[in-house]
Every structure is written in structure tokens, then in C-alpha cells.
PDB file of C-alpha atoms in Angstrom:
ATOM      1  CA  MET A   1       0.038  -0.002  -0.020  1.00  0.00           C
ATOM      2  CA  ILE A   2       1.384   3.531  -0.997  1.00  0.00           C
ATOM      3  CA  SER A   3      -0.091   6.717   0.240  1.00  0.00           C
ATOM      4  CA  SER A   4       0.909  10.431   1.037  1.00  0.00           C
ATOM      5  CA  ASP A   5      -0.859  10.230   4.350  1.00  0.00           C
ATOM      6  CA  PRO A   6       1.401   8.978   6.934  1.00  0.00           C
ATOM      7  CA  ASN A   7      -1.287   8.686   9.574  1.00  0.00           C
ATOM      8  CA  ILE A   8      -2.538   5.494   7.917  1.00  0.00           C
ATOM      9  CA  GLY A   9       0.431   3.638   9.437  1.00  0.00           C
ATOM     10  CA  PRO A  10      -1.064   3.147  12.958  1.00  0.00           C
ATOM     11  CA  ASP A  11      -4.387   2.122  11.535  1.00  0.00           C
ATOM     12  CA  LEU A  12      -2.441  -0.505   9.407  1.00  0.00           C
ATOM     13  CA  GLU A  13      -0.734  -1.700  12.328  1.00  0.00           C
ATOM     14  CA  ALA A  14      -3.828  -2.197  14.421  1.00  0.00           C
ATOM     15  CA  TRP A  15      -5.549  -3.900  11.385  1.00  0.00           C
ATOM     16  CA  CYS A  16      -2.720  -6.414  11.148  1.00  0.00           C
ATOM     17  CA  ARG A  17      -3.009  -7.339  14.744  1.00  0.00           C
ATOM     18  CA  PHE A  18      -6.786  -7.987  14.476  1.00  0.00           C
ATOM     19  CA  THR A  19      -6.645  -9.704  11.144  1.00  0.00           C
ATOM     20  CA  ARG A  20      -3.580 -11.945  11.881  1.00  0.00           C
ATOM     21  CA  ASN A  21      -1.556 -10.313   8.958  1.00  0.00           C
ATOM     22  CA  SER A  22       1.905  -8.608   9.434  1.00  0.00           C
ATOM     23  CA  LEU A  23       3.273  -5.312   8.494  1.00  0.00           C
ATOM     24  CA  VAL A  24       6.654  -6.353   7.037  1.00  0.00           C
ATOM     25  CA  ASP A  25       8.249  -3.210   6.103  1.00  0.00           C
ATOM     26  CA  THR A  26       7.763   0.663   5.974  1.00  0.00           C
ATOM     27  CA  VAL A  27       9.739   2.834   3.460  1.00  0.00           C
ATOM     28  CA  VAL A  28       9.310   6.478   2.944  1.00  0.00           C
ATOM     29  CA  GLU A  29      10.281   8.028  -0.338  1.00  0.00           C
ATOM     30  CA  ASP A  30       9.669  11.297  -2.085  1.00  0.00           C
ATOM     31  CA  GLY A  31       7.070  12.272   0.526  1.00  0.00           C
ATOM     32  CA  ARG A  32       5.112   9.058   0.260  1.00  0.00           C
ATOM     33  CA  THR A  33       5.003   6.008   2.454  1.00  0.00           C
ATOM     34  CA  ARG A  34       4.944   2.485   1.245  1.00  0.00           C
ATOM     35  CA  TRP A  35       3.714  -0.276   3.542  1.00  0.00           C
ATOM     36  CA  VAL A  36       4.491  -3.930   2.778  1.00  0.00           C
ATOM     37  CA  LEU A  37       2.000  -6.314   4.145  1.00  0.00           C
ATOM     38  CA  ARG A  38       2.137 -10.087   4.473  1.00  0.00           C
ATOM     39  CA  TYR A  39      -1.152 -11.657   4.027  1.00  0.00           C
ATOM     40  CA  GLY A  40      -2.226 -14.866   5.720  1.00  0.00           C
ATOM     41  CA  GLU A  41      -2.128 -16.654   9.060  1.00  0.00           C
ATOM     42  CA  ALA A  42       0.791 -18.360  10.656  1.00  0.00           C
ATOM     43  CA  PRO A  43       1.361 -21.864   9.277  1.00  0.00           C
ATOM     44  CA  GLU A  44      -0.462 -24.564  11.055  1.00  0.00           C
ATOM     45  CA  ASN A  45       1.170 -27.186  13.253  1.00  0.00           C
ATOM     46  CA  VAL A  46       4.116 -24.747  14.004  1.00  0.00           C
ATOM     47  CA  GLY A  47       5.973 -25.725  17.185  1.00  0.00           C
ATOM     48  CA  GLU A  48       4.211 -29.175  17.593  1.00  0.00           C
ATOM     49  CA  ASP A  49       7.676 -30.765  18.437  1.00  0.00           C
ATOM     50  CA  ARG A  50       7.978 -28.187  21.297  1.00  0.00           C
ATOM     51  CA  PRO A  51       5.186 -28.738  23.768  1.00  0.00           C
ATOM     52  CA  VAL A  52       3.806 -25.660  25.466  1.00  0.00           C
ATOM     53  CA  GLY A  53       5.581 -25.374  28.741  1.00  0.00           C
ATOM     54  CA  SER A  54       8.792 -27.157  27.760  1.00  0.00           C
ATOM     55  CA  ARG A  55      10.503 -23.754  27.462  1.00  0.00           C
ATOM     56  CA  LEU A  56      10.320 -21.195  30.204  1.00  0.00           C
ATOM     57  CA  TRP A  57      11.498 -17.521  29.847  1.00  0.00           C
ATOM     58  CA  LEU A  58      12.436 -15.312  32.861  1.00  0.00           C
ATOM     59  CA  TYR A  59      12.903 -11.709  32.548  1.00  0.00           C
ATOM     60  CA  THR A  60      15.140 -10.956  35.558  1.00  0.00           C
ATOM     61  CA  ASN A  61      15.077  -7.277  35.120  1.00  0.00           C
ATOM     62  CA  PHE A  62      14.405  -4.444  32.503  1.00  0.00           C
ATOM     63  CA  ASP A  63      17.328  -2.082  33.058  1.00  0.00           C
ATOM     64  CA  CYS A  64      20.253  -2.279  30.610  1.00  0.00           C
ATOM     65  CA  ASN A  65      23.604  -0.631  29.850  1.00  0.00           C
ATOM     66  CA  LEU A  66      22.513  -0.171  26.301  1.00  0.00           C
ATOM     67  CA  SER A  67      19.455   1.605  24.509  1.00  0.00           C
ATOM     68  CA  CYS A  68      18.846  -0.440  21.558  1.00  0.00           C
ATOM     69  CA  ASP A  69      16.476   1.283  19.215  1.00  0.00           C
ATOM     70  CA  TYR A  70      14.488  -1.753  18.554  1.00  0.00           C
ATOM     71  CA  CYS A  71      14.290  -3.271  21.964  1.00  0.00           C
ATOM     72  CA  CYS A  72      11.037  -5.338  22.376  1.00  0.00           C
ATOM     73  CA  VAL A  73      10.523  -4.338  25.985  1.00  0.00           C
ATOM     74  CA  ARG A  74      11.970  -0.860  25.946  1.00  0.00           C
ATOM     75  CA  SER A  75      15.115  -1.386  28.144  1.00  0.00           C
ATOM     76  CA  SER A  76      17.726   1.037  28.786  1.00  0.00           C
ATOM     77  CA  PRO A  77      19.978   2.519  31.362  1.00  0.00           C
ATOM     78  CA  LYS A  78      16.982   4.644  32.504  1.00  0.00           C
ATOM     79  CA  ALA A  79      14.396   1.910  32.577  1.00  0.00           C
ATOM     80  CA  PRO A  80      13.221   0.897  36.016  1.00  0.00           C
ATOM     81  CA  ARG A  81      14.894  -2.493  37.197  1.00  0.00           C
ATOM     82  CA  ARG A  82      11.466  -4.232  37.707  1.00  0.00           C
ATOM     83  CA  ALA A  83      13.553  -7.206  39.065  1.00  0.00           C
ATOM     84  CA  LEU A  84      12.116 -10.739  39.460  1.00  0.00           C
ATOM     85  CA  GLY A  85      14.311 -11.320  42.343  1.00  0.00           C
ATOM     86  CA  VAL A  86      16.359 -14.424  43.422  1.00  0.00           C
ATOM     87  CA  GLU A  87      13.735 -15.789  45.775  1.00  0.00           C
ATOM     88  CA  ARG A  88      11.142 -15.806  43.329  1.00  0.00           C
ATOM     89  CA  VAL A  89      13.371 -17.233  40.671  1.00  0.00           C
ATOM     90  CA  ARG A  90      14.353 -20.225  43.268  1.00  0.00           C
ATOM     91  CA  ARG A  91      10.676 -20.987  43.712  1.00  0.00           C
ATOM     92  CA  ILE A  92      10.117 -20.866  39.977  1.00  0.00           C
ATOM     93  CA  ALA A  93      12.968 -23.186  39.415  1.00  0.00           C
ATOM     94  CA  ILE A  94      11.650 -25.766  41.964  1.00  0.00           C
ATOM     95  CA  GLU A  95       8.071 -25.871  40.664  1.00  0.00           C
ATOM     96  CA  ALA A  96       9.482 -25.920  37.043  1.00  0.00           C
ATOM     97  CA  ARG A  97      11.092 -29.024  37.679  1.00  0.00           C
ATOM     98  CA  GLU A  98       7.950 -30.780  38.650  1.00  0.00           C
ATOM     99  CA  LEU A  99       6.280 -29.318  35.395  1.00  0.00           C
ATOM    100  CA  GLY A 100       8.839 -30.891  33.018  1.00  0.00           C
ATOM    101  CA  VAL A 101      10.471 -27.724  31.761  1.00  0.00           C
ATOM    102  CA  SER A 102      13.346 -28.838  29.756  1.00  0.00           C
ATOM    103  CA  GLU A 103      15.033 -25.459  28.884  1.00  0.00           C
ATOM    104  CA  ILE A 104      15.113 -22.087  30.888  1.00  0.00           C
ATOM    105  CA  PHE A 105      15.926 -18.867  29.046  1.00  0.00           C
ATOM    106  CA  VAL A 106      17.119 -15.842  31.350  1.00  0.00           C
ATOM    107  CA  THR A 107      17.079 -12.498  29.821  1.00  0.00           C
ATOM    108  CA  GLY A 108      16.238  -8.711  30.496  1.00  0.00           C
ATOM    109  CA  GLY A 109      17.304  -5.951  30.184  1.00  0.00           C
ATOM    110  CA  GLU A 110      20.887  -6.946  30.692  1.00  0.00           C
ATOM    111  CA  PRO A 111      20.899  -9.859  33.401  1.00  0.00           C
ATOM    112  CA  PHE A 112      24.639  -9.178  34.248  1.00  0.00           C
ATOM    113  CA  MET A 113      23.611  -5.791  35.747  1.00  0.00           C
ATOM    114  CA  LEU A 114      22.149  -7.617  38.665  1.00  0.00           C
ATOM    115  CA  PRO A 115      24.410  -8.265  41.607  1.00  0.00           C
ATOM    116  CA  ASP A 116      22.771 -11.757  42.279  1.00  0.00           C
ATOM    117  CA  ILE A 117      22.717 -12.981  38.713  1.00  0.00           C
ATOM    118  CA  GLY A 118      25.094 -15.756  39.690  1.00  0.00           C
ATOM    119  CA  GLU A 119      22.600 -17.148  42.270  1.00  0.00           C
ATOM    120  CA  ILE A 120      19.769 -16.849  39.790  1.00  0.00           C
ATOM    121  CA  LEU A 121      21.610 -18.783  36.916  1.00  0.00           C
ATOM    122  CA  ALA A 122      22.585 -21.367  39.533  1.00  0.00           C
ATOM    123  CA  ALA A 123      19.102 -22.004  40.621  1.00  0.00           C
ATOM    124  CA  CYS A 124      17.807 -22.146  37.082  1.00  0.00           C
ATOM    125  CA  ALA A 125      20.669 -24.521  35.990  1.00  0.00           C
ATOM    126  CA  ALA A 126      19.918 -26.826  38.813  1.00  0.00           C
ATOM    127  CA  THR A 127      16.455 -27.488  37.282  1.00  0.00           C
ATOM    128  CA  ALA A 128      17.321 -27.458  33.468  1.00  0.00           C
ATOM    129  CA  PRO A 129      19.931 -26.395  30.950  1.00  0.00           C
ATOM    130  CA  THR A 130      19.832 -22.650  31.091  1.00  0.00           C
ATOM    131  CA  THR A 131      20.644 -20.044  28.276  1.00  0.00           C
ATOM    132  CA  VAL A 132      21.346 -16.598  29.393  1.00  0.00           C
ATOM    133  CA  LEU A 133      20.676 -13.699  26.798  1.00  0.00           C
ATOM    134  CA  THR A 134      23.298 -11.104  27.238  1.00  0.00           C
ATOM    135  CA  ASN A 135      25.214  -8.363  25.188  1.00  0.00           C
ATOM    136  CA  GLY A 136      28.389  -9.627  26.481  1.00  0.00           C
ATOM    137  CA  MET A 137      29.927  -6.304  27.489  1.00  0.00           C
ATOM    138  CA  LEU A 138      30.131  -6.751  31.258  1.00  0.00           C
ATOM    139  CA  PHE A 139      32.504  -9.749  31.779  1.00  0.00           C
ATOM    140  CA  ALA A 140      35.082  -7.981  33.822  1.00  0.00           C
ATOM    141  CA  GLY A 141      35.842  -7.656  37.525  1.00  0.00           C
ATOM    142  CA  SER A 142      33.306  -9.262  39.989  1.00  0.00           C
ATOM    143  CA  ARG A 143      30.949 -10.065  36.970  1.00  0.00           C
ATOM    144  CA  LEU A 144      33.767 -12.086  35.439  1.00  0.00           C
ATOM    145  CA  GLU A 145      34.304 -13.912  38.728  1.00  0.00           C
ATOM    146  CA  THR A 146      30.331 -14.582  38.776  1.00  0.00           C
ATOM    147  CA  LEU A 147      30.675 -15.922  35.188  1.00  0.00           C
ATOM    148  CA  ARG A 148      33.564 -18.164  36.061  1.00  0.00           C
ATOM    149  CA  ALA A 149      31.675 -19.748  38.957  1.00  0.00           C
ATOM    150  CA  LEU A 150      28.703 -20.965  36.763  1.00  0.00           C
ATOM    151  CA  PRO A 151      28.462 -24.639  35.629  1.00  0.00           C
ATOM    152  CA  ARG A 152      29.837 -24.544  32.194  1.00  0.00           C
ATOM    153  CA  GLU A 153      27.818 -27.829  31.203  1.00  0.00           C
ATOM    154  CA  ARG A 154      24.503 -26.379  32.155  1.00  0.00           C
ATOM    155  CA  VAL A 155      24.725 -22.727  31.166  1.00  0.00           C
ATOM    156  CA  THR A 156      24.977 -21.367  27.602  1.00  0.00           C
ATOM    157  CA  LEU A 157      25.707 -17.616  26.834  1.00  0.00           C
ATOM    158  CA  GLN A 158      23.468 -16.216  24.014  1.00  0.00           C
ATOM    159  CA  ILE A 159      25.383 -12.950  22.889  1.00  0.00           C
ATOM    160  CA  SER A 160      23.850 -10.280  20.660  1.00  0.00           C
ATOM    161  CA  LEU A 161      25.932  -9.365  17.518  1.00  0.00           C
ATOM    162  CA  ASP A 162      23.860  -7.743  14.766  1.00  0.00           C
ATOM    163  CA  SER A 163      26.175  -7.569  11.558  1.00  0.00           C
ATOM    164  CA  PRO A 164      29.541  -8.719  10.365  1.00  0.00           C
ATOM    165  CA  THR A 165      30.955  -5.294  10.755  1.00  0.00           C
ATOM    166  CA  PRO A 166      30.376  -2.436  13.325  1.00  0.00           C
ATOM    167  CA  GLU A 167      28.503   0.061  11.359  1.00  0.00           C
ATOM    168  CA  ARG A 168      25.054  -1.422  11.319  1.00  0.00           C
ATOM    169  CA  HIS A 169      25.304  -3.102  14.779  1.00  0.00           C
ATOM    170  CA  ASP A 170      26.418   0.137  16.383  1.00  0.00           C
ATOM    171  CA  SER A 171      23.716   2.173  14.657  1.00  0.00           C
ATOM    172  CA  HIS A 172      21.287   0.343  16.591  1.00  0.00           C
ATOM    173  CA  ARG A 173      23.139  -0.298  19.901  1.00  0.00           C
ATOM    174  CA  GLY A 174      25.530   2.487  20.331  1.00  0.00           C
ATOM    175  CA  GLU A 175      29.074   3.586  19.102  1.00  0.00           C
ATOM    176  CA  GLY A 176      31.657   1.005  19.910  1.00  0.00           C
ATOM    177  CA  THR A 177      29.321  -1.741  20.998  1.00  0.00           C
ATOM    178  CA  TRP A 178      30.195  -4.348  18.048  1.00  0.00           C
ATOM    179  CA  ALA A 179      33.703  -4.440  19.202  1.00  0.00           C
ATOM    180  CA  ARG A 180      32.710  -4.974  22.956  1.00  0.00           C
ATOM    181  CA  ALA A 181      30.182  -7.662  21.964  1.00  0.00           C
ATOM    182  CA  TRP A 182      32.789  -9.467  19.971  1.00  0.00           C
ATOM    183  CA  ASN A 183      35.366  -9.238  22.754  1.00  0.00           C
ATOM    184  CA  GLY A 184      32.546 -10.688  25.246  1.00  0.00           C
ATOM    185  CA  ILE A 185      32.179 -13.515  22.637  1.00  0.00           C
ATOM    186  CA  GLU A 186      35.756 -14.237  22.713  1.00  0.00           C
ATOM    187  CA  ARG A 187      36.013 -13.913  26.597  1.00  0.00           C
ATOM    188  CA  ALA A 188      33.106 -16.304  27.090  1.00  0.00           C
ATOM    189  CA  ARG A 189      34.627 -18.919  24.793  1.00  0.00           C
ATOM    190  CA  ALA A 190      37.904 -18.586  26.376  1.00  0.00           C
ATOM    191  CA  GLU A 191      36.397 -19.246  29.739  1.00  0.00           C
ATOM    192  CA  GLY A 192      34.934 -22.510  28.275  1.00  0.00           C
ATOM    193  CA  PHE A 193      31.344 -21.679  27.846  1.00  0.00           C
ATOM    194  CA  ARG A 194      29.171 -22.617  24.830  1.00  0.00           C
ATOM    195  CA  VAL A 195      28.189 -19.368  23.145  1.00  0.00           C
ATOM    196  CA  ARG A 196      25.381 -18.892  20.701  1.00  0.00           C
ATOM    197  CA  VAL A 197      25.560 -15.656  18.482  1.00  0.00           C
ATOM    198  CA  ALA A 198      22.176 -13.830  18.020  1.00  0.00           C
ATOM    199  CA  ALA A 199      21.554 -11.293  15.250  1.00  0.00           C
ATOM    200  CA  THR A 200      18.492  -9.156  14.925  1.00  0.00           C
ATOM    201  CA  VAL A 201      18.313  -8.075  11.238  1.00  0.00           C
ATOM    202  CA  SER A 202      15.823  -5.965   9.152  1.00  0.00           C
ATOM    203  CA  SER A 203      15.906  -7.801   6.064  1.00  0.00           C
ATOM    204  CA  ASP A 204      16.435 -11.193   4.336  1.00  0.00           C
ATOM    205  CA  ALA A 205      19.606  -9.730   2.580  1.00  0.00           C
ATOM    206  CA  GLU A 206      20.970  -9.036   5.984  1.00  0.00           C
ATOM    207  CA  ALA A 207      20.179 -12.575   7.287  1.00  0.00           C
ATOM    208  CA  VAL A 208      22.168 -14.028   4.358  1.00  0.00           C
ATOM    209  CA  GLU A 209      24.925 -11.639   4.874  1.00  0.00           C
ATOM    210  CA  PHE A 210      25.179 -12.593   8.609  1.00  0.00           C
ATOM    211  CA  ARG A 211      25.115 -16.327   7.937  1.00  0.00           C
ATOM    212  CA  SER A 212      27.987 -16.065   5.531  1.00  0.00           C
ATOM    213  CA  PHE A 213      30.058 -14.333   8.395  1.00  0.00           C
ATOM    214  CA  LEU A 214      29.141 -16.941  10.685  1.00  0.00           C
ATOM    215  CA  ASP A 215      30.218 -19.668   8.359  1.00  0.00           C
ATOM    216  CA  GLY A 216      33.473 -17.869   8.054  1.00  0.00           C
ATOM    217  CA  HIS A 217      33.953 -17.859  11.755  1.00  0.00           C
ATOM    218  CA  HIS A 218      32.866 -21.688  11.910  1.00  0.00           C
ATOM    219  CA  VAL A 219      29.833 -20.994  14.148  1.00  0.00           C
ATOM    220  CA  SER A 220      27.529 -24.118  13.889  1.00  0.00           C
ATOM    221  CA  GLU A 221      23.818 -23.958  12.877  1.00  0.00           C
ATOM    222  CA  GLU A 222      22.734 -24.749  16.387  1.00  0.00           C
ATOM    223  CA  ASP A 223      24.779 -21.858  17.756  1.00  0.00           C
ATOM    224  CA  ARG A 224      23.314 -19.257  15.808  1.00  0.00           C
ATOM    225  CA  VAL A 225      20.209 -17.372  16.137  1.00  0.00           C
ATOM    226  CA  ILE A 226      19.002 -14.867  13.378  1.00  0.00           C
ATOM    227  CA  ARG A 227      15.703 -13.031  13.726  1.00  0.00           C
ATOM    228  CA  ARG A 228      13.838 -10.138  12.348  1.00  0.00           C
ATOM    229  CA  ILE A 229      13.119  -7.068  14.260  1.00  0.00           C
ATOM    230  CA  ALA A 230       9.600  -7.340  15.822  1.00  0.00           C
ATOM    231  CA  LEU A 231       7.364  -4.255  16.004  1.00  0.00           C
ATOM    232  CA  ARG A 232       7.083  -4.219  19.604  1.00  0.00           C
ATOM    233  CA  GLY A 233       8.605  -1.964  22.441  1.00  0.00           C
ATOM    234  CA  SER A 234      11.059   0.690  20.981  1.00  0.00           C
ATOM    235  CA  ALA A 235      11.038  -0.518  17.391  1.00  0.00           C
ATOM    236  CA  THR A 236       9.367   1.974  14.905  1.00  0.00           C
ATOM    237  CA  ARG A 237       9.473  -0.763  12.029  1.00  0.00           C
ATOM    238  CA  GLY A 238       9.577  -4.335  11.821  1.00  0.00           C
ATOM    239  CA  ILE A 239       7.302  -7.393  11.633  1.00  0.00           C
ATOM    240  CA  ALA A 240       3.937  -6.986  13.515  1.00  0.00           C
ATOM    241  CA  LEU A 241       3.312  -9.889  15.616  1.00  0.00           C
ATOM    242  CA  ALA A 242      -0.008 -10.797  17.199  1.00  0.00           C
ATOM    243  CA  ARG A 243      -0.666 -13.400  19.618  1.00  0.00           C
ATOM    244  CA  ALA A 244      -2.168 -15.507  16.970  1.00  0.00           C
ATOM    245  CA  ASP A 245       1.161 -15.610  15.088  1.00  0.00           C
ATOM    246  CA  LEU A 246       3.123 -16.888  17.957  1.00  0.00           C
ATOM    247  CA  VAL A 247       3.240 -20.414  19.502  1.00  0.00           C
ATOM    248  CA  PRO A 248       3.407 -19.493  23.365  1.00  0.00           C
ATOM    249  CA  GLU A 249       6.492 -19.776  25.343  1.00  0.00           C
ATOM    250  CA  VAL A 250       5.717 -19.271  28.883  1.00  0.00           C
ATOM    251  CA  THR A 251       7.352 -15.910  30.023  1.00  0.00           C
ATOM    252  CA  ILE A 252       7.535 -14.624  33.546  1.00  0.00           C
ATOM    253  CA  THR A 253       8.301 -11.034  34.562  1.00  0.00           C
ATOM    254  CA  ALA A 254       7.962  -9.218  37.964  1.00  0.00           C
ATOM    255  CA  GLU A 255       4.411  -8.236  36.484  1.00  0.00           C
ATOM    256  CA  GLY A 256       3.088 -11.587  35.641  1.00  0.00           C
ATOM    257  CA  VAL A 257       2.904 -14.373  33.117  1.00  0.00           C
ATOM    258  CA  PHE A 258       2.997 -13.595  29.488  1.00  0.00           C
ATOM    259  CA  TRP A 259       2.279 -15.401  26.231  1.00  0.00           C
ATOM    260  CA  HIS A 260       5.868 -14.884  24.733  1.00  0.00           C
ATOM    261  CA  PRO A 261       8.959 -13.068  25.350  1.00  0.00           C
ATOM    262  CA  VAL A 262       8.810 -10.863  22.310  1.00  0.00           C
ATOM    263  CA  GLY A 263       5.935  -8.920  24.146  1.00  0.00           C
ATOM    264  CA  ALA A 264       6.738  -9.205  27.723  1.00  0.00           C
ATOM    265  CA  GLU A 265       5.294  -5.969  28.811  1.00  0.00           C
ATOM    266  CA  ASP A 266       2.380  -5.723  26.350  1.00  0.00           C
ATOM    267  CA  ASN A 267      -1.135  -6.263  27.702  1.00  0.00           C
ATOM    268  CA  ASP A 268      -2.197  -8.240  24.457  1.00  0.00           C
ATOM    269  CA  LEU A 269       0.367 -10.982  25.552  1.00  0.00           C
ATOM    270  CA  LEU A 270      -0.482 -10.839  29.273  1.00  0.00           C
ATOM    271  CA  VAL A 271      -1.922 -14.141  30.430  1.00  0.00           C
ATOM    272  CA  ARG A 272      -1.999 -13.750  34.227  1.00  0.00           C
ATOM    273  CA  ARG A 273      -0.840 -11.366  36.923  1.00  0.00           C
ATOM    274  CA  GLU A 274      -0.174 -13.991  39.508  1.00  0.00           C
ATOM    275  CA  ILE A 275       2.921 -16.352  38.973  1.00  0.00           C
ATOM    276  CA  PHE A 276       2.269 -18.829  41.573  1.00  0.00           C
ATOM    277  CA  PRO A 277       1.515 -21.669  41.740  1.00  0.00           C
ATOM    278  CA  LEU A 278       3.514 -22.114  38.614  1.00  0.00           C
ATOM    279  CA  ALA A 279       1.238 -25.065  37.480  1.00  0.00           C
ATOM    280  CA  GLU A 280      -1.725 -22.674  37.495  1.00  0.00           C
ATOM    281  CA  SER A 281       0.132 -20.316  35.122  1.00  0.00           C
ATOM    282  CA  PHE A 282       1.233 -23.021  32.860  1.00  0.00           C
ATOM    283  CA  ALA A 283      -2.380 -24.193  32.598  1.00  0.00           C
ATOM    284  CA  ALA A 284      -3.574 -20.669  32.003  1.00  0.00           C
ATOM    285  CA  VAL A 285      -1.163 -20.385  28.985  1.00  0.00           C
ATOM    286  CA  ARG A 286      -2.325 -23.874  27.607  1.00  0.00           C
ATOM    287  CA  ARG A 287      -6.034 -22.815  28.057  1.00  0.00           C
ATOM    288  CA  ALA A 288      -5.366 -19.563  26.126  1.00  0.00           C
ATOM    289  CA  PHE A 289      -3.597 -21.437  23.247  1.00  0.00           C
ATOM    290  CA  ASP A 290      -6.500 -23.934  23.078  1.00  0.00           C
ATOM    291  CA  HIS A 291      -8.731 -20.994  22.816  1.00  0.00           C
ATOM    292  CA  GLU A 292      -6.734 -19.249  20.201  1.00  0.00           C
ATOM    293  CA  SER A 293      -6.719 -22.511  18.190  1.00  0.00           C
ATOM    294  CA  GLU A 294     -10.582 -22.812  18.428  1.00  0.00           C
ATOM    295  CA  HIS A 295     -11.065 -19.309  17.495  1.00  0.00           C
ATOM    296  CA  ALA A 296      -8.791 -19.701  14.448  1.00  0.00           C
ATOM    297  CA  ARG A 297     -10.973 -22.583  13.242  1.00  0.00           C
ATOM    298  CA  ARG A 298     -14.193 -20.554  13.731  1.00  0.00           C
ATOM    299  CA  LEU A 299     -12.742 -17.785  11.671  1.00  0.00           C
ATOM    300  CA  ALA A 300     -11.743 -20.038   8.935  1.00  0.00           C
ATOM    301  CA  MET A 301     -15.321 -21.309   8.687  1.00  0.00           C
ATOM    302  CA  ILE A 302     -16.816 -17.831   8.808  1.00  0.00           C
ATOM    303  CA  PHE A 303     -14.412 -15.780   6.689  1.00  0.00           C
ATOM    304  CA  ASN A 304     -14.122 -18.184   3.717  1.00  0.00           C
ATOM    305  CA  CYS A 305     -13.168 -16.081   0.698  1.00  0.00           C
ATOM    306  CA  ALA A 306     -13.545 -18.759  -2.060  1.00  0.00           C
TER     307      ALA A 306
END
């Protein structure tokens, strides 16, 4: 869709959320705006090999040492911490073991901003293999000692690096951050940790370019994560994702239980304010998923175009 009226944009975003389509890209040229829309629902049977509840996401905090311009939860140095807290994490980890959680992902904000992140990760790793998402820039001093104390066979570091060279990465995350992230990757590897490299890209071309970079550095397929920018949080462009587009991955923050980590402060993805008992939170997500599936089938019967 092309128009000289930029006010159409918010209406298109809302339309996409309600109709299960996606706003893929927005380009302004010669005073006119071009919106690229993806028509159609998410593919059927996505995620059947990953049962709801097998993955558990924990937002330990929302403050960060960086202000990335597409952060899906608006983290920054000025963001309130909103810490989940080590005591709640310990209880979550104990109850998660009984619920059959097979993977735990710890994210933020920047988790290594927390003085008790070592205790948090140790509690999670005692329950299930744990991946901590980090920008990799704080591995020095006492934080390096915290890192060294973690069980390497149970903790993986997923470090963000968005491009093969600094320019694009630094334009989103701040000057000098590419070099610091790469140093963090090398430091973590030198300490004996498994490292996943995660890139957030804005186009398929950027994804192809980054894959070639990872091939050249012998990063295996299972140790790379390449994802598109989601139109959530601080992002002003990207892929619009509604609940119906996302297979749920139980996500817990200090504010409650959410459908998916990509919208862990958005009311449309909030499932439940109460975290405990964890079994009830998991059941609430499963009920919501079943409801979404039934709703999709009803829409398919009512909205039949041919």
C-alpha cells in the first residue's frame, strides 16, 4: 500500500493485529510511504515438536547498559529495574522441575547488571539447561568472577551481534558496541562456555550476509540465532506480531505471566498477573492456546473467501 498520508500507518498496524496479517516493512520515499503487508495466518502445526511449557523464559530485570532502538521491551539505562528477584526465581525453578520444563532462558534488560545474577543462574541451571541472553559487555571484575563460577555444562551464553562489521550493529546499539560484543564472545569462549551468537536483522539480505559471516567463523547452525526486528517496544518498524502469530513460550516477569518473550510488557500478551502456583500459570497459557486454536478454526469457517 502506498499513500502520501502517514497517519495510515497506525491504522494498518492495528488492522494487522486484528486480522492476523503482518506489516513487514515501511519505507518513506519522495514524501510518500510504502507499507509492505504479509497476508495470511501463521502456518499450521508450527511448534508441535516443542510442547507448550517445555521452554520457560524469565525476565530477571528490565534495566540495561544499552539503549537499543528496537528493544522489544524498551530496556535502557533509564528503565526501572523491575527485578524478578532471586527468591522468586528459586521458587520458579523448583516448581518448574515438577512441570517438566526442559529449557530455561534468562533475559532482560541486561541480566549481568544484577548483583545476584550468579545465584539466579545457578538456581535455574539446577532445574534445566539454562541460556542467558546478554550483550556480552560486562564480563570484567566481579562479574567475570560470577561468570567463572557458573556450571559450564549447564549454562549457555547467547550474545547479541547484529552484523558482520560494526556500522549496522553500532547504529542500533551505540558506538563501539560491536567491538565490545565480539570481545565478550571471545572472552566467554575462552572461559569454556558454549556461546550462541544472536543477530537481529531488518531484511532477508542482512540475514544471508550474517550467515556467511558465521560460516566464515565456523559458528555451527545450532549456535546461531537470526531473527527479524519485531514491531514491539521501542521499534518503529519491523514485523508486526499478534498473539495468533506466536506459538506460546511461557514468559515470567515481575508483573506476571506472558504469552511470549517478544511482548513481555504488552497487555495483549499478558496471560495472568499471578505467577504462583506455577502449575496454574502453565495451565492458563495452555488454555489460552487452546482458545486461540478454536477461535482460528471458527474464523476459518466464517471468513471463507472462495
